[in-house]
Tab-separated table of C-alpha atoms in Angstrom:
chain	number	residue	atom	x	y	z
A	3	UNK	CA	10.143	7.242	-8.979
A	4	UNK	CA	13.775	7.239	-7.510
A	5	UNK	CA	13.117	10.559	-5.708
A	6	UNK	CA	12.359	9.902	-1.715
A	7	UNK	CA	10.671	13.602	-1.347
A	8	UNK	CA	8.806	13.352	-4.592
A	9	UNK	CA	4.876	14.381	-3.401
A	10	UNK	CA	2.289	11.914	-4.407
A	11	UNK	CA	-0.540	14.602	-5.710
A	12	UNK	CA	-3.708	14.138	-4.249
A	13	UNK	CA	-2.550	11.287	-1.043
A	14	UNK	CA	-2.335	12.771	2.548
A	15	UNK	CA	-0.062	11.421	5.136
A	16	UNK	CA	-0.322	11.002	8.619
A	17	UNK	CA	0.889	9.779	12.028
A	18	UNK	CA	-0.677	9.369	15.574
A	19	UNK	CA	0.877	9.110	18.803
A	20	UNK	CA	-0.678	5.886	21.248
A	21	UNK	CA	0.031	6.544	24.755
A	22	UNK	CA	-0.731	3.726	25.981
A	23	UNK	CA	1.946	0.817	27.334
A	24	UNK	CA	5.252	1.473	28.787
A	25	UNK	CA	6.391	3.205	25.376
A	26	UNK	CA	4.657	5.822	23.198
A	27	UNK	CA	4.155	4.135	19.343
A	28	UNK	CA	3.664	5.927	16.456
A	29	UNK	CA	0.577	5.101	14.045
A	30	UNK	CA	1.409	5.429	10.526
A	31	UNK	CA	-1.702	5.998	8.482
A	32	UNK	CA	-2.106	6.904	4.480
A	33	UNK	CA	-5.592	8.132	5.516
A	34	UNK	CA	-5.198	10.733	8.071
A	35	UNK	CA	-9.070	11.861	8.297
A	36	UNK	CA	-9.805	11.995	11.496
A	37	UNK	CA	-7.986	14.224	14.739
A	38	UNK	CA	-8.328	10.150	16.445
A	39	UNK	CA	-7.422	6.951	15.678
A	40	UNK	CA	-8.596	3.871	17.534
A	41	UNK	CA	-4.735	1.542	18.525
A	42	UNK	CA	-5.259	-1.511	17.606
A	43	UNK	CA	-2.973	-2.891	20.288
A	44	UNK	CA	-3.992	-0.953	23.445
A	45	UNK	CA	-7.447	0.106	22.742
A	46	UNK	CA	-7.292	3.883	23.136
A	47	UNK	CA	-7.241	6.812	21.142
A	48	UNK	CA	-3.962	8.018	19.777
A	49	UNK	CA	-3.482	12.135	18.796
A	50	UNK	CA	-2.786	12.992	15.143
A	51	UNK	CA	0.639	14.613	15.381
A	52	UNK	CA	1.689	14.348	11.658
A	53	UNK	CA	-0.514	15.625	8.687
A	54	UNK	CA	0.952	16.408	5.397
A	55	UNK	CA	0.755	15.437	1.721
A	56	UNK	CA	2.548	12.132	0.829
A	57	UNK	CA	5.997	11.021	-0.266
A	58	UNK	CA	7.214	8.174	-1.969
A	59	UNK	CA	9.097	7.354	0.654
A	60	UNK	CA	6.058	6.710	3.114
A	61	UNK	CA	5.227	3.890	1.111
A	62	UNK	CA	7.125	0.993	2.593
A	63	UNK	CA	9.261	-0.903	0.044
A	64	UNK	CA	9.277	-4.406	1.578
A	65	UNK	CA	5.393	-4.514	2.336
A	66	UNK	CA	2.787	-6.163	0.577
A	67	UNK	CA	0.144	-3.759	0.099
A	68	UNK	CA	-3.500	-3.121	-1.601
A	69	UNK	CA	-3.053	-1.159	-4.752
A	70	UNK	CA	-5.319	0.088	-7.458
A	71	UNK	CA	-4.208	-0.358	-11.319
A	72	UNK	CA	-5.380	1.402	-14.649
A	73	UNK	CA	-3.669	0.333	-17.484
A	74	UNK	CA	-2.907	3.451	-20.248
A	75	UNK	CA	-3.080	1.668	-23.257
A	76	UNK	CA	-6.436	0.054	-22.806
A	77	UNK	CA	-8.366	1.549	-20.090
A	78	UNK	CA	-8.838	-1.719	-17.395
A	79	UNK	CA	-9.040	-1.191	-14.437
A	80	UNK	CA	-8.205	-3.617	-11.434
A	81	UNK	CA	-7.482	-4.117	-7.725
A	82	UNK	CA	-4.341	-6.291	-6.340
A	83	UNK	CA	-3.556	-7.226	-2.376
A	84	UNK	CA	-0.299	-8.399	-3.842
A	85	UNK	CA	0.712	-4.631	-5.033
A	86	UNK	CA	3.829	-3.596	-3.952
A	87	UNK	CA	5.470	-0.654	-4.452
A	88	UNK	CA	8.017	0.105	-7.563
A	89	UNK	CA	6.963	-3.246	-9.009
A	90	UNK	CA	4.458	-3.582	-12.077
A	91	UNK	CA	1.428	-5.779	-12.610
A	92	UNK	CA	0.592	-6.555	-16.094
A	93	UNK	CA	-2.984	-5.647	-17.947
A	94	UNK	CA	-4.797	-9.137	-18.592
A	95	UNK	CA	-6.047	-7.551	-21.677
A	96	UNK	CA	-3.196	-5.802	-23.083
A	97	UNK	CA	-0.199	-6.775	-21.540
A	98	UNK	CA	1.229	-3.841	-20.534
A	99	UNK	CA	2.851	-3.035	-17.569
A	100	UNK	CA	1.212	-1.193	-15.009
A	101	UNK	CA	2.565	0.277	-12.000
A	102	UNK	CA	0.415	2.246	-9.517
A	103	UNK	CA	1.046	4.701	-6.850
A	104	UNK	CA	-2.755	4.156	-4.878
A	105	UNK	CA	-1.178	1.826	-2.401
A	106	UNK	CA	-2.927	1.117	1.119
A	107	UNK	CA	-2.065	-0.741	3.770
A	108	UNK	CA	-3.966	-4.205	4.140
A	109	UNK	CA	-6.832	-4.637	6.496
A	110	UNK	CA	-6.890	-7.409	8.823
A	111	UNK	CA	-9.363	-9.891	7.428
A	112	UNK	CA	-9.662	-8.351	4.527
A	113	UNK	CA	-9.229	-9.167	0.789
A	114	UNK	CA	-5.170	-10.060	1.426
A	115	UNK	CA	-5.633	-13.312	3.151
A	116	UNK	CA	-8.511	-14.693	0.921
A	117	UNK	CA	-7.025	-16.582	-2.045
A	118	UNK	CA	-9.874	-17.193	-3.831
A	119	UNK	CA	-9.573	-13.886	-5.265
A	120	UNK	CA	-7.266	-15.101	-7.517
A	121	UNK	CA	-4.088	-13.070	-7.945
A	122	UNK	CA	-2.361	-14.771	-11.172
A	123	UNK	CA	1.493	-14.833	-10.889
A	124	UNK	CA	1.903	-14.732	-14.294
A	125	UNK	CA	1.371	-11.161	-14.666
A	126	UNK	CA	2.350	-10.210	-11.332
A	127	UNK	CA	6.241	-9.461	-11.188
A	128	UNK	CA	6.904	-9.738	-7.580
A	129	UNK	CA	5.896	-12.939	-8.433
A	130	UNK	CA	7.879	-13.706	-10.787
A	131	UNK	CA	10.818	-12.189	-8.941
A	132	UNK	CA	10.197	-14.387	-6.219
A	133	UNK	CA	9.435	-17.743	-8.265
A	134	UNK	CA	6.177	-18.031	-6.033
A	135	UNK	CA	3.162	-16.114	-5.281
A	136	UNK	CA	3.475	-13.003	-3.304
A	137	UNK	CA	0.573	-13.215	-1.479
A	138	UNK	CA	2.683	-15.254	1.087
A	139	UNK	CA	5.629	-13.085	1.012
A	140	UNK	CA	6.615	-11.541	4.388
């Protein structure tokens, strides 16, 4: 999708404001359940102060990210921490190029920094965009 404001049916939004440090941060989250969220950095709760559906353009372009994939032509199903977002994967079984639009941010020590996952460049194509494997990509 090339349209910034296009909704993402079905994905809420949110942001939450930390007050903690010499500077309020903002909290971006793409699962804005709860009225509190635990910061990371300063250990207290920051306020909800954004809830609304999602855009495209919440979803960070330069981010690696965890996505979900379901190929259309023959139904298989997979999950990627090298997803990112307006670039395909392709269907081990098929071939076809799949993009998705279920894109979350990683979790620290979580699937993304574990390799042995196995996250095959060949039919990734940030990957082949970048000559490497993503899953080192800052």
């Amino acid at each position: 999708m090339d349209d910034p404001d296009f909704v993402i049916p079905g994905r809420m939004y949110g942001e939450y404001t930390c007050p903690g440090g010499r500077k309020q941060h903002i909290i971006k989250s793409f699962s804005p359940k709860k009225k509190t969220r635990l910061c990371r950095i300063h250990g207290v709760d920051a306020e909800r102060t954004l809830k609304r559906e999602m855009k495209e353009s919440d979803i960070p372009d330069d981010t690696r990210m965890f996505g979900r994939f379901e190929c259309s032509e023959c139904g298989n199903e997979w999950f990627s921490a090298g997803a990112w977002k307006n670039y395909y994967q392709q269907c081990k079984n098929c071939g076809e190029e799949v993009m998705t639009w279920n894109l979350q941010h990683l979790r620290s020590g979580g699937v993304g920094g574990n390799l042995s996952h196995g996250h095959y460049n060949e039919y990734c194509e940030m990957c082949k965009e970048l000559g490497r494997n993503c899953l080192k990509h800052k």
